[in-house]
Tab-separated table of C-alpha atoms in Angstrom:
chain	number	residue	atom	x	y	z
F	17	MET	CA	-21.410	77.552	-18.587
F	18	THR	CA	-17.754	76.370	-19.159
F	19	ASN	CA	-17.044	72.407	-19.689
F	20	LYS	CA	-13.936	72.778	-16.634
F	21	ASN	CA	-12.902	69.052	-18.034
F	22	PRO	CA	-12.551	69.185	-21.673
F	23	PRO	CA	-13.591	66.326	-24.264
F	24	LEU	CA	-10.701	64.111	-24.188
F	25	SER	CA	-11.979	61.278	-27.133
F	26	ASN	CA	-14.024	59.699	-24.152
F	27	PRO	CA	-11.792	58.948	-21.768
F	28	ILE	CA	-12.246	56.002	-18.854
F	29	SER	CA	-12.603	57.402	-14.892
F	30	PHE	CA	-10.106	56.387	-13.398
F	31	LYS	CA	-12.879	53.347	-11.634
F	32	GLU	CA	-12.949	52.325	-15.059
F	33	PHE	CA	-9.746	52.041	-16.027
F	34	ALA	CA	-9.100	50.259	-12.232
F	35	ILE	CA	-11.386	47.962	-12.915
F	36	LYS	CA	-9.660	47.417	-16.730
F	37	VAL	CA	-6.222	47.185	-16.011
F	38	SER	CA	-6.973	44.953	-13.362
F	39	GLU	CA	-8.957	42.563	-15.345
F	40	ARG	CA	-6.039	42.358	-17.848
F	41	LEU	CA	-3.251	41.500	-14.868
F	42	GLN	CA	-5.195	37.957	-14.819
F	43	PHE	CA	-4.265	37.179	-18.511
F	44	ILE	CA	-0.785	38.910	-18.858
F	45	LYS	CA	2.554	38.403	-18.032
F	46	ALA	CA	4.145	41.908	-17.979
F	47	GLY	CA	2.684	45.165	-18.494
F	48	ALA	CA	3.436	48.995	-17.581
F	49	LEU	CA	1.620	51.559	-15.540
F	50	ALA	CA	2.604	55.041	-16.184
F	51	ARG	CA	1.175	57.839	-14.414
F	52	SER	CA	1.759	61.928	-16.035
F	53	ASP	CA	0.890	65.246	-15.154
F	54	ILE	CA	1.557	68.099	-16.867
F	55	PHE	CA	4.372	70.272	-15.041
F	56	GLU	CA	3.424	73.418	-13.890
F	57	ILE	CA	-0.257	73.707	-15.394
F	58	GLY	CA	-1.414	75.891	-12.833
F	59	TYR	CA	1.149	78.614	-14.180
F	60	ILE	CA	0.643	78.056	-17.753
F	61	ASN	CA	-3.507	78.694	-16.649
F	62	LEU	CA	-1.965	81.617	-14.813
F	63	ILE	CA	-0.039	83.456	-17.201
F	64	HIS	CA	-2.330	81.894	-20.919
F	65	GLY	CA	-5.269	81.457	-19.556
F	66	PHE	CA	-8.028	78.441	-18.650
F	67	GLU	CA	-9.137	78.330	-21.956
F	68	LYS	CA	-5.545	77.640	-23.095
F	69	GLY	CA	-4.675	75.523	-20.253
F	70	ASN	CA	-8.073	72.914	-21.004
F	71	LYS	CA	-6.754	73.262	-24.989
F	72	ILE	CA	-3.078	71.627	-23.630
F	73	LEU	CA	-5.053	69.448	-21.367
F	74	GLU	CA	-7.100	67.762	-24.460
F	75	ALA	CA	-4.043	67.933	-26.993
F	76	VAL	CA	-2.373	66.285	-24.069
F	77	GLY	CA	-4.971	63.437	-24.254
F	78	ASN	CA	-5.813	63.476	-27.870
F	79	LEU	CA	-1.890	62.657	-28.164
F	80	LEU	CA	-1.388	60.236	-26.123
F	81	LYS	CA	-4.736	58.134	-27.294
F	82	LYS	CA	-2.940	58.552	-30.870
F	83	HIS	CA	0.276	57.180	-30.005
F	84	VAL	CA	-0.798	53.678	-27.852
F	85	ARG	CA	-2.331	50.857	-29.257
F	86	HIS	CA	-5.673	49.866	-29.118
F	87	THR	CA	-5.057	47.125	-26.391
F	88	ASP	CA	-3.582	49.694	-24.422
F	89	ILE	CA	-5.764	51.483	-21.642
F	90	VAL	CA	-5.854	55.239	-22.017
F	91	ALA	CA	-7.457	56.965	-18.787
F	92	LYS	CA	-7.496	61.122	-17.805
F	93	THR	CA	-7.133	59.713	-13.437
F	94	GLY	CA	-7.347	63.456	-12.090
F	95	GLY	CA	-7.353	67.347	-13.168
F	96	ASP	CA	-4.001	67.293	-15.111
F	97	GLU	CA	-3.146	63.342	-14.557
F	98	PHE	CA	-3.279	60.998	-17.294
F	99	ALA	CA	-2.476	57.067	-16.508
F	100	ILE	CA	-1.579	54.571	-19.160
F	101	PHE	CA	-1.351	50.569	-18.998
F	102	VAL	CA	0.524	48.715	-21.651
F	103	GLU	CA	1.145	45.169	-22.019
F	104	LEU	CA	4.844	44.491	-22.771
F	105	PRO	CA	5.468	41.138	-24.657
F	106	LYS	CA	8.578	39.719	-22.466
F	107	GLU	CA	9.585	41.620	-19.386
F	108	GLU	CA	13.021	41.285	-20.898
F	109	ASN	CA	11.016	44.365	-23.761
F	110	THR	CA	10.282	45.989	-20.998
F	111	VAL	CA	12.893	49.001	-21.233
F	112	ALA	CA	12.486	49.990	-24.807
F	113	ILE	CA	8.621	49.923	-24.780
F	114	VAL	CA	8.806	51.860	-21.661
F	115	GLU	CA	11.489	54.354	-22.974
F	116	LYS	CA	9.391	55.250	-26.459
F	117	LEU	CA	6.399	55.833	-23.696
F	118	ARG	CA	8.647	58.207	-21.779
F	119	GLN	CA	9.605	60.015	-24.879
F	120	LEU	CA	5.805	60.863	-25.607
F	121	PHE	CA	5.321	63.030	-22.834
F	122	ILE	CA	8.134	65.545	-23.665
F	123	PHE	CA	6.839	68.144	-26.665
F	124	PRO	CA	5.626	71.857	-27.554
F	125	ILE	CA	1.428	72.282	-27.286
F	126	GLU	CA	-0.387	75.027	-28.219
F	127	SER	CA	2.544	77.444	-28.706
F	128	VAL	CA	3.361	77.010	-24.909
F	129	SER	CA	6.398	74.658	-23.965
F	130	VAL	CA	4.156	71.940	-22.217
F	131	PHE	CA	6.661	69.646	-20.068
F	132	ILE	CA	5.298	66.051	-18.463
F	133	ASN	CA	6.094	64.530	-15.412
F	134	ALA	CA	5.955	60.204	-15.799
F	135	GLY	CA	7.073	57.506	-13.223
F	136	ILE	CA	5.893	54.201	-14.618
F	137	SER	CA	5.602	50.783	-12.829
F	138	ILE	CA	6.208	47.377	-14.223
F	139	PHE	CA	4.368	44.314	-13.445
F	140	PRO	CA	4.884	42.086	-11.714
F	141	ILE	CA	8.460	43.218	-10.322
F	142	ASP	CA	6.870	46.093	-8.758
F	143	GLY	CA	3.276	44.901	-7.925
F	144	LYS	CA	1.165	42.224	-8.766
F	145	THR	CA	-2.263	43.949	-7.938
F	146	PHE	CA	-3.792	47.267	-9.913
F	147	THR	CA	-3.049	49.042	-6.339
F	148	GLU	CA	0.521	48.059	-5.925
F	149	LEU	CA	1.042	49.412	-9.899
F	150	PHE	CA	-1.199	52.522	-9.178
F	151	GLU	CA	1.016	53.465	-6.570
F	152	LYS	CA	4.091	52.341	-7.289
F	153	ALA	CA	3.760	54.544	-10.275
F	154	GLY	CA	2.498	57.489	-8.248
F	155	PHE	CA	5.760	57.019	-6.325
F	156	ALA	CA	7.826	57.334	-9.343
F	157	LEU	CA	5.311	60.607	-10.885
F	158	LYS	CA	6.558	62.616	-7.491
F	159	GLU	CA	10.463	61.721	-7.340
F	160	ALA	CA	10.399	63.059	-11.260
């Protein structure tokens, strides 16, 4: 039997992500929540096969975990969706940090051109709760 959800260096679930981010929001001044998905993953699966698609999903997750700080929170929140929460040192530094985060989402993997759509919300500007931030990042993701 094939694992339809490949391992991702022990990803946390959506529920765990929501709890951890909600707890973190109580103690920080600024943060960013990014939601991302793989553009046209269905097409990649159709053309290159599900095994290649699974390798791409795993590589994306591992790349995200590799490029975040140990204090950041990374989760696989859906079939091809990932979320990251990062604490920002000061609100005025958000542009530079968010741009660096955004740049992680454009890269080739497994000899396939892979593009990541991303939507980002900023705490406390876009919301003060996990739900508000997650929804706003989702709206931004749909617009990407």
